[in-house]
Short mmCIF file of C-alpha atoms in Angstrom, two decimals:
data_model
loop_
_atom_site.label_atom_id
_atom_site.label_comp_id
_atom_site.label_asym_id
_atom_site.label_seq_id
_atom_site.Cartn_x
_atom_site.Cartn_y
_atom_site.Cartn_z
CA UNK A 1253 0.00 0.00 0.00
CA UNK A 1254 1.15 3.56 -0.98
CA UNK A 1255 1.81 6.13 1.75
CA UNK A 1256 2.24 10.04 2.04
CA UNK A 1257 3.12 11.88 4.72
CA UNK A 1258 2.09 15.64 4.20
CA UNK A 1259 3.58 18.64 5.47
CA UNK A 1260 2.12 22.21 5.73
CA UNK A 1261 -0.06 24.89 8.22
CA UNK A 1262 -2.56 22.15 9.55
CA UNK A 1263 -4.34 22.63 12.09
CA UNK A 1264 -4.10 26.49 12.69
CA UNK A 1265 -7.37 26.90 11.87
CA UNK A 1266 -6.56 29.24 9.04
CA UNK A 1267 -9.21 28.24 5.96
CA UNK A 1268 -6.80 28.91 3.43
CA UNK A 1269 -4.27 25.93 4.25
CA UNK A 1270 -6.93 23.73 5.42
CA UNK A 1271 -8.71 23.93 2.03
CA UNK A 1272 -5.32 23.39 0.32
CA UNK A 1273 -5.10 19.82 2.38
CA UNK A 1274 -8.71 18.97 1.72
CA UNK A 1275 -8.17 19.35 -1.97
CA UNK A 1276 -4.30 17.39 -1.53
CA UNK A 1277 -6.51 14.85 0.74
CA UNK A 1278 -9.51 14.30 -1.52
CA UNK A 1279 -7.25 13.62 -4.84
CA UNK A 1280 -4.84 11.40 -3.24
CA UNK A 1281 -7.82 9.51 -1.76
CA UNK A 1282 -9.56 9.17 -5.38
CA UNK A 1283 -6.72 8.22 -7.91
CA UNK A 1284 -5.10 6.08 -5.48
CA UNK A 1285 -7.75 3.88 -2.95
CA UNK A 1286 -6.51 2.99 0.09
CA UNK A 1287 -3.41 4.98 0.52
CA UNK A 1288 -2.20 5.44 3.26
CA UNK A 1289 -1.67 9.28 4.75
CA UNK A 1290 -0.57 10.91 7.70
CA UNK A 1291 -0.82 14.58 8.71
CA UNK A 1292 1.41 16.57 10.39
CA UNK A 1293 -0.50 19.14 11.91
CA UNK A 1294 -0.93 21.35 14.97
CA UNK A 1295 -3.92 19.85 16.02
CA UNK A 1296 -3.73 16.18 15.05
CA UNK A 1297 -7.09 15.35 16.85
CA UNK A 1298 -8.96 17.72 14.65
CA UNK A 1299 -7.34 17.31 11.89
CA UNK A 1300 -8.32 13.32 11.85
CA UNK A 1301 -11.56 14.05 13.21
CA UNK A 1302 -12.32 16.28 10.30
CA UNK A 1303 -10.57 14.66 7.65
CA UNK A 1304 -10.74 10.86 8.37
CA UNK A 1305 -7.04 10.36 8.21
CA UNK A 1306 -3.87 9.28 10.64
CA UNK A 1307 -2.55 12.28 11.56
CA UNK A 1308 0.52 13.26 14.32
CA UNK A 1309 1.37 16.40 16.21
CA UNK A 1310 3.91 18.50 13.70
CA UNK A 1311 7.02 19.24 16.39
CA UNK A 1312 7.09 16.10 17.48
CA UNK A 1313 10.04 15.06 15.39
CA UNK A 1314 9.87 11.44 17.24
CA UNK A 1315 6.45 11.14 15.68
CA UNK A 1316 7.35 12.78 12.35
CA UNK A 1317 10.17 10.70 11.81
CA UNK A 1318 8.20 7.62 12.26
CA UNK A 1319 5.53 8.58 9.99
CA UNK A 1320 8.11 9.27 6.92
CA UNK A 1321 9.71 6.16 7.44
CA UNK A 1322 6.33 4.40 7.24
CA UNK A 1323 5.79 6.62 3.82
CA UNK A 1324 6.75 6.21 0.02
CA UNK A 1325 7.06 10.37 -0.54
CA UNK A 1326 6.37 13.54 1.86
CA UNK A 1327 4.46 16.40 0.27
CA UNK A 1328 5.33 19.55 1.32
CA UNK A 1329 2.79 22.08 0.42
CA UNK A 1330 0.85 24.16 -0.75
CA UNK A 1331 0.95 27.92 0.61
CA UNK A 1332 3.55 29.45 1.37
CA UNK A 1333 6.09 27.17 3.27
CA UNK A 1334 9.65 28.69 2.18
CA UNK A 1335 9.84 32.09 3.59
CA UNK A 1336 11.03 33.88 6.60
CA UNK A 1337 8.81 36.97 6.49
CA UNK A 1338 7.00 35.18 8.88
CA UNK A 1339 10.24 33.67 10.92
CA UNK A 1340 13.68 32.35 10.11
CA UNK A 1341 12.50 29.63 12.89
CA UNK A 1342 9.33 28.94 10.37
CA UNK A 1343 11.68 28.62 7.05
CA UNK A 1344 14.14 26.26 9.30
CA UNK A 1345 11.20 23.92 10.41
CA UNK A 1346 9.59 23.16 7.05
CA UNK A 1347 13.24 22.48 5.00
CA UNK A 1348 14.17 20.76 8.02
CA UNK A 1349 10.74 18.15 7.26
CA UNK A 1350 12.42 18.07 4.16
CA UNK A 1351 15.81 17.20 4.66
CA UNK A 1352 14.83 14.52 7.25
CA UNK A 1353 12.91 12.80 3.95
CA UNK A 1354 15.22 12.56 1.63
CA UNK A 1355 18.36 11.72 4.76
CA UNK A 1356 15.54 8.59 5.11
CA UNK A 1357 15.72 7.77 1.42
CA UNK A 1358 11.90 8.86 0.52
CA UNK A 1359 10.61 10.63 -2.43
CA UNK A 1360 9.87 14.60 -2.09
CA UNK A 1361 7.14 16.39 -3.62
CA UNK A 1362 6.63 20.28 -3.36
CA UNK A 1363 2.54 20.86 -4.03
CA UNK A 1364 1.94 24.39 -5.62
CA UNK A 1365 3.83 26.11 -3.17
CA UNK A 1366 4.28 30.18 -3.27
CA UNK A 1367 7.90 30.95 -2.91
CA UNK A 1368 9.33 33.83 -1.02
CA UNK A 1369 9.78 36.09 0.28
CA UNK A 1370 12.87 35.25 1.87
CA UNK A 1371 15.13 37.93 2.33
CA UNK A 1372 18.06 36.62 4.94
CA UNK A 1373 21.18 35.15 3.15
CA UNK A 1374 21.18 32.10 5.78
CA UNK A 1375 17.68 31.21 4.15
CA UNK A 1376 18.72 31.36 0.70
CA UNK A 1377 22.15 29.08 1.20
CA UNK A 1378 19.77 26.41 3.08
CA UNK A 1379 16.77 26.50 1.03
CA UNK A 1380 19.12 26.37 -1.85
CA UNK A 1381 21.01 23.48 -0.37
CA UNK A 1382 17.75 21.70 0.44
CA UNK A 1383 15.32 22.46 -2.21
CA UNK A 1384 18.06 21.26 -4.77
CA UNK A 1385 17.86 17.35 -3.35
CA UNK A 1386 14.01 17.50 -3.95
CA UNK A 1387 12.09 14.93 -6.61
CA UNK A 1388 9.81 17.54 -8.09
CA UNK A 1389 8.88 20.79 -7.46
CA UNK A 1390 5.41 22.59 -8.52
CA UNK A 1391 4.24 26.29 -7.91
CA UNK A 1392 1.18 28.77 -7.66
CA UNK A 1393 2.85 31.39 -9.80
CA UNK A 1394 5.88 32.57 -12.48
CA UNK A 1395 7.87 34.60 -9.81
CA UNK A 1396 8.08 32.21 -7.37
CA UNK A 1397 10.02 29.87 -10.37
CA UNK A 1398 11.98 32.81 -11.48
CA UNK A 1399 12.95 33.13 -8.23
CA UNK A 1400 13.99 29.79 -7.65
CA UNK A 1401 15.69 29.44 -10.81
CA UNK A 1402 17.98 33.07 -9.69
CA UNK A 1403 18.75 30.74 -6.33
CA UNK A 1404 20.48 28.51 -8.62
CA UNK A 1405 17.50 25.30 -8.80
CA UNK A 1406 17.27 23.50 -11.60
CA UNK A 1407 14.55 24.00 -14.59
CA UNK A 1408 14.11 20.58 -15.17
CA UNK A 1409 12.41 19.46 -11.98
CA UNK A 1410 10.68 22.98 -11.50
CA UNK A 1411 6.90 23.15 -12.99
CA UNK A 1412 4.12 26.21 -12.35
CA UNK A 1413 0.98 24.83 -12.00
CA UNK A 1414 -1.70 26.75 -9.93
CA UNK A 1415 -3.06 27.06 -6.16
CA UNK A 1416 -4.40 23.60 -5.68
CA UNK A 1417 -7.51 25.20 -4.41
CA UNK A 1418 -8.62 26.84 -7.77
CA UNK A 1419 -9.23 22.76 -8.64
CA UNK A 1420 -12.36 22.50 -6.54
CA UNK A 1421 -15.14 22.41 -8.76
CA UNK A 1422 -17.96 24.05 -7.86
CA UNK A 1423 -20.78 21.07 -8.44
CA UNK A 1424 -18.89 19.08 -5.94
CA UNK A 1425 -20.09 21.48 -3.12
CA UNK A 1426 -23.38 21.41 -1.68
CA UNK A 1427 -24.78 24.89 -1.34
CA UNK A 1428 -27.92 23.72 0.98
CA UNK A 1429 -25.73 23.44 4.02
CA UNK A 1430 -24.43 26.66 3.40
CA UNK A 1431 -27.55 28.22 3.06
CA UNK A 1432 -29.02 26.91 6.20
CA UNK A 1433 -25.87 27.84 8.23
CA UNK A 1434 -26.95 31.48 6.93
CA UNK A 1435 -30.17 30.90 7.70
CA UNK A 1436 -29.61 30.19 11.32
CA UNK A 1437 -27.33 33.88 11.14
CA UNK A 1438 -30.95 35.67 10.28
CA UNK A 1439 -29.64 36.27 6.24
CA UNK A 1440 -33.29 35.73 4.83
CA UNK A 1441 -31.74 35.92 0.80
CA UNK A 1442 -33.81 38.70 -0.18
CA UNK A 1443 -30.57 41.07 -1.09
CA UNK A 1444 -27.62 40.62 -2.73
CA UNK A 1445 -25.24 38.96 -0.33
CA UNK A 1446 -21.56 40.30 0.14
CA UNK A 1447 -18.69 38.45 2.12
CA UNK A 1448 -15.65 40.25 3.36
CA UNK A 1449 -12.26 38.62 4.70
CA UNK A 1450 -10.19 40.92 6.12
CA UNK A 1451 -6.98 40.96 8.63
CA UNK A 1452 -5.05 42.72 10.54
CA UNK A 1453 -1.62 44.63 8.76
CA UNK A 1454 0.14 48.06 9.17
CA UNK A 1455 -2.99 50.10 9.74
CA UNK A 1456 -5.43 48.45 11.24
CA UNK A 1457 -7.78 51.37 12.05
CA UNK A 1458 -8.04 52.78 7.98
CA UNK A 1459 -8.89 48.81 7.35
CA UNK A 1460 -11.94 49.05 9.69
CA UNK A 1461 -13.01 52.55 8.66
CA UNK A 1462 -12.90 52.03 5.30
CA UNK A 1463 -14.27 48.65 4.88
CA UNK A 1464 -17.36 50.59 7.23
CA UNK A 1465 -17.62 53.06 5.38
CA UNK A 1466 -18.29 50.90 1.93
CA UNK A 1467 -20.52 48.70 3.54
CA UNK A 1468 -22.50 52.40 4.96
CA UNK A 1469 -22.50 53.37 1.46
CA UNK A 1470 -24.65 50.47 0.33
CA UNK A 1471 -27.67 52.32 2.23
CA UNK A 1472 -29.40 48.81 3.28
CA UNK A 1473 -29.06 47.42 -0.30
CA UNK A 1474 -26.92 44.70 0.30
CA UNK A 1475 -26.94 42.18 3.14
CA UNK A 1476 -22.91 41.53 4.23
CA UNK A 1477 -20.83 38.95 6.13
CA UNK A 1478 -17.80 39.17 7.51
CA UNK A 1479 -15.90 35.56 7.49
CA UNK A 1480 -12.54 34.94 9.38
CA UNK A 1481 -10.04 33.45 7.92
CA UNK A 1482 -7.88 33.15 10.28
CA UNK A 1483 -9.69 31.72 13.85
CA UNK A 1484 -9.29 33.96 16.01
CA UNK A 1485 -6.43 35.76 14.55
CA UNK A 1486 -9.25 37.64 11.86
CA UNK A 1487 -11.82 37.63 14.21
CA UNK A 1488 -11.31 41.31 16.50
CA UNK A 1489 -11.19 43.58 13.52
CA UNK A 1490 -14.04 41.55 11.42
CA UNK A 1491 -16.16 42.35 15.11
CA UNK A 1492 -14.55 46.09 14.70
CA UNK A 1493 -15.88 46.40 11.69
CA UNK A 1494 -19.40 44.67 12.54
CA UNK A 1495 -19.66 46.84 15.62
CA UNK A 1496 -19.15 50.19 13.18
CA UNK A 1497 -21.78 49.84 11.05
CA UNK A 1498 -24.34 49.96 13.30
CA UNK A 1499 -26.35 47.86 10.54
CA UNK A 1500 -28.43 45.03 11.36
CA UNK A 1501 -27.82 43.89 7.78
CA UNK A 1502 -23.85 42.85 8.88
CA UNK A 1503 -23.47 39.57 10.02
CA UNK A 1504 -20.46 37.56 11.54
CA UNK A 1505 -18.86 33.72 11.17
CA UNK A 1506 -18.33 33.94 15.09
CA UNK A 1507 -17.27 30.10 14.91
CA UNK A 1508 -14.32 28.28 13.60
CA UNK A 1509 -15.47 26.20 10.44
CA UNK A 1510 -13.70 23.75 8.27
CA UNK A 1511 -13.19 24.24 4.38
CA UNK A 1512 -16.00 21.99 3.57
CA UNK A 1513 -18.89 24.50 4.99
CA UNK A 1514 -16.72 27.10 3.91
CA UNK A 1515 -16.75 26.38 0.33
CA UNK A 1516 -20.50 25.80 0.93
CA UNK A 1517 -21.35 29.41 2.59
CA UNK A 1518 -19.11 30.71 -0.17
CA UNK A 1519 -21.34 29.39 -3.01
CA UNK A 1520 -24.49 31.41 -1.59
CA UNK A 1521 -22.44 35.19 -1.96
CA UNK A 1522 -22.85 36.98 -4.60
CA UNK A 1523 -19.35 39.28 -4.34
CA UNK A 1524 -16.28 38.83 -2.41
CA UNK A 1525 -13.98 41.48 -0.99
CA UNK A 1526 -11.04 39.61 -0.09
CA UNK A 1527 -7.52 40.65 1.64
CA UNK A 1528 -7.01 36.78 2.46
CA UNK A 1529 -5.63 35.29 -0.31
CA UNK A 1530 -7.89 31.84 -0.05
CA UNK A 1531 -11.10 33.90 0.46
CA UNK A 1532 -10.01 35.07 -3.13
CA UNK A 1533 -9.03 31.73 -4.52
CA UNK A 1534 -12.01 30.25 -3.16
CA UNK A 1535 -14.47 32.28 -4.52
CA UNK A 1536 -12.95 32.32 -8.29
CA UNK A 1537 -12.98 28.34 -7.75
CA UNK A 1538 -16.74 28.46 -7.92
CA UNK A 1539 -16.88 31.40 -10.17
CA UNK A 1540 -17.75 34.23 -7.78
CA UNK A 1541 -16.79 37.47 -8.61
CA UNK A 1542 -13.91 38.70 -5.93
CA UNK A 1543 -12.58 42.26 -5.16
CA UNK A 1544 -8.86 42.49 -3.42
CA UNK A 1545 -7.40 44.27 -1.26
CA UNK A 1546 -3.49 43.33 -1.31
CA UNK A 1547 -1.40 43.73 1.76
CA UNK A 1548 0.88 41.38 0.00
CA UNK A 1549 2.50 40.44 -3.66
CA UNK A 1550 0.84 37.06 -3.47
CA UNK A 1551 -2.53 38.53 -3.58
CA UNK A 1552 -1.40 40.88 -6.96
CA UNK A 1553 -0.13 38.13 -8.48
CA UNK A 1554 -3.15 36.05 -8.02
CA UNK A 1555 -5.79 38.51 -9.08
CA UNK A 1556 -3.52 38.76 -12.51
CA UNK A 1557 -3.35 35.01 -13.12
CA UNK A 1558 -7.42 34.64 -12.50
CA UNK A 1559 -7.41 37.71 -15.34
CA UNK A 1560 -8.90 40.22 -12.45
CA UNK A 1561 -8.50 43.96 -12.72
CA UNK A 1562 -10.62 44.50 -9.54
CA UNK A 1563 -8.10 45.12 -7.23
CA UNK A 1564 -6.55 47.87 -4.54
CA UNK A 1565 -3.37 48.12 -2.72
CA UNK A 1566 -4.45 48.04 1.11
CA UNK A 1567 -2.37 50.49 1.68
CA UNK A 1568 -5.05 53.00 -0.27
CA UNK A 1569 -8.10 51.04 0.85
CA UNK A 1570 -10.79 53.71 0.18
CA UNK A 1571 -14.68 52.34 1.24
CA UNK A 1572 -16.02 54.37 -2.02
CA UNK A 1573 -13.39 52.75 -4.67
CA UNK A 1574 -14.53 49.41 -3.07
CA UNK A 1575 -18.39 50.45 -3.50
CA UNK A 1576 -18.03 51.64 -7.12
CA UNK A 1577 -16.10 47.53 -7.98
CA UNK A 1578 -18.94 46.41 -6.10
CA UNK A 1579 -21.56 48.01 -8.37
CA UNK A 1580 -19.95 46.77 -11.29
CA UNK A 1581 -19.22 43.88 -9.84
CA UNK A 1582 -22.28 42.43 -8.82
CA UNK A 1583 -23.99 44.27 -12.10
CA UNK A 1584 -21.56 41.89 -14.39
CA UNK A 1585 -20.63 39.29 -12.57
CA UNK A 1586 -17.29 37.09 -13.98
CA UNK A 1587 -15.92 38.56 -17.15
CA UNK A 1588 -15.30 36.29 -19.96
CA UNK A 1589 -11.58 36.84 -19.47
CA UNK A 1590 -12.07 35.66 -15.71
CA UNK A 1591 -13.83 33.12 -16.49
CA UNK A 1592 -11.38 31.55 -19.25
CA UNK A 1593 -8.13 32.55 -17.00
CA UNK A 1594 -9.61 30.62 -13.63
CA UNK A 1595 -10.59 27.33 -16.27
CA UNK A 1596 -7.02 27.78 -17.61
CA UNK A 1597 -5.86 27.65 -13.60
CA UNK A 1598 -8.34 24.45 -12.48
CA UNK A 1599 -6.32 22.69 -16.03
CA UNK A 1600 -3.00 23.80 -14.11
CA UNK A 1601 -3.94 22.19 -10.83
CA UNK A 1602 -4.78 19.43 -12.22
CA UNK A 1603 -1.48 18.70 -13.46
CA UNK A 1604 0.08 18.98 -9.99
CA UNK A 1605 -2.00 15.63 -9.19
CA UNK A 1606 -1.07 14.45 -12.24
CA UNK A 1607 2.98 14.98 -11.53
CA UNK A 1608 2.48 13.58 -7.19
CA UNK A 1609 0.86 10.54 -8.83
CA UNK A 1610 4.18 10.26 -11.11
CA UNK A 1611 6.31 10.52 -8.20
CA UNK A 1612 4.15 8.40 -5.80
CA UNK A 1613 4.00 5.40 -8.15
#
């Protein structure tokens, strides 16, 4: 029997990375029955509860080095694992995964990973040294290969592909259980619906006034709901914003919810305005129209590979530039270019299953 260990941000509860390993999970599971997979995740209890698989608490490297020696390849991915804008410490622990691996002789497969940014010289020399002994290698985007390529990787084993999350397809998600969730929240349907994912970054108090002041624009004409990403991290300035509006048309995802009712709530909106990069990638998975607000490159480049022009630098978030998208937005719904580009990216993920199931057989 085939086995995979995968590697990533489980068990955070951030609904980006979770959908990432449902996606990872629910391919593995279908082209290959009965493989075996563990999970290295924060929250290993969760995570199998949720998921249905083995899975083992991430820093414990007794555990972890079990589980690789019981596997046949360790996937590493997707997100963004190999950067240090975060931490050096967060860089060291994922190529470390790695290198303990291939030092145990198994296969090594990077999942439509984001690259970058890492900006200490340390980081480069070991991710260099690492990423090099690696079986394959996809990614989410062109820079993140150029990039890699300027490091000194080689071409041959380096292929872009997409977010793995752009592959869910939109009939496979069950929009009733959604809707009732909403339901319960008081949304009664009767307006166009608008969800908004936002965090915290450099100025947290223009974030919350301007995203107010857009939904205060909307007079009552749209219902809105504020979804966090990141539980709890996302959850004080989506309240902030909640609590500014003074609407009774705003409402709140106050729980923590997997990627499965996610995906599900998702289907019922009829815009998006996203800073989170998966609330984005989500949405353009089931052909919702989005509006961003980048705090970081990721987020440009993703908006220009899904053929989006819709899109501010959070830096210059401004509630009535964000009301006049929205207009147009929910007028038009999914240009034809959008539409085409996101197909283009659900062929490109694809192909990443295609190139695991290569390497795992």
């Amino acid at each position: 029997m085939k086995g995979a260990v995968i590697s990533g941000y489980y068990g955070f509860n951030n609904l980006g990375d979770e959908a990432v390993l449902y996606f990872i999970l629910e391919n593995l599971k279908r082209e290959i029955p009965g493989v075996k997979i563990t999970v290295l995740s924060n929250s290993p209890e969760n995570t199998s509860k949720t998921y249905g698989v083995n899975s083992v608490k991430r820093d414990n490297f007794k555990d972890v080095i079990a589980a690789i020696k019981e596997a046949d390849v360790l996937i590493s991915g997707g997100g963004s694992l190999i950067q240090d804008a975060t931490s050096f410490l967060s860089l060291l622990y994922y190529l470390s995964v790695i290198y303990i691996a291939k030092k145990l002789g198994k296969k090594v497969f990077i999942f439509a990973q984001g690259y970058g940014p890492v900006k200490r010289n340390i980081s480069k020399k070991l991710a260099k040294y690492i990423l090099n002994k690696v079986d394959y290698i996809t990614l989410r985007d062109e820079d993140s290969k150029r990039d890699l390529l300027n490091l000194g990787l080689s071409p041959s084993k380096i292929t872009v592909t997409a977010d793995p999350v752009i592959g869910i397809e939109p009939e496979a998600i069950d929009e009733d259980a959604g809707k009732n969730i909403l339901l319960k929240k008081g949304v009664d349907f009767k307006k166009p619906l608008i969800g908004i994912s936002i965090r915290s970054h450099d100025d947290n108090e223009k974030i919350i006034e301007e995203v107010s002041r857009f939904v205060e624009i909307f007079q009552g004409g749209a219902d809105f709901l504020l979804i966090p990403y990141h539980f709890p991290a996302d959850l004080d300035i989506s309240k902030k914003v909640m609590q500014k509006t003074y609407n009774n048309n705003v409402y709140l995802i106050e729980e923590n919810i997997d990627p499965i009712s996610a995906f599900s709530i998702l289907k019922n909106l009829n815009l998006i305005v996203g800073m989170r990069l998966h609330s984005l990638i989500m949405a353009c998975a089931l052909f919702i129209p989005t509006i961003g607000i980048s705090y970081d490159p990721k987020v440009d480049r993703f908006m220009k590979m899904a053929g989006n022009t819709f899109f501010m630098d959070a830096k210059e978030i401004s509630g009535e530039k964000i009301y006049e998208m929205a207009i147009i937005r929910l007028k038009e719904g999914i240009t034809k270019e959008e539409r085409e580009s996101i197909l283009n990216l659900k062929k490109r993920a694809g192909e990443t299953v295609k190139k695991l199931i290569e390497i795992l057989i």
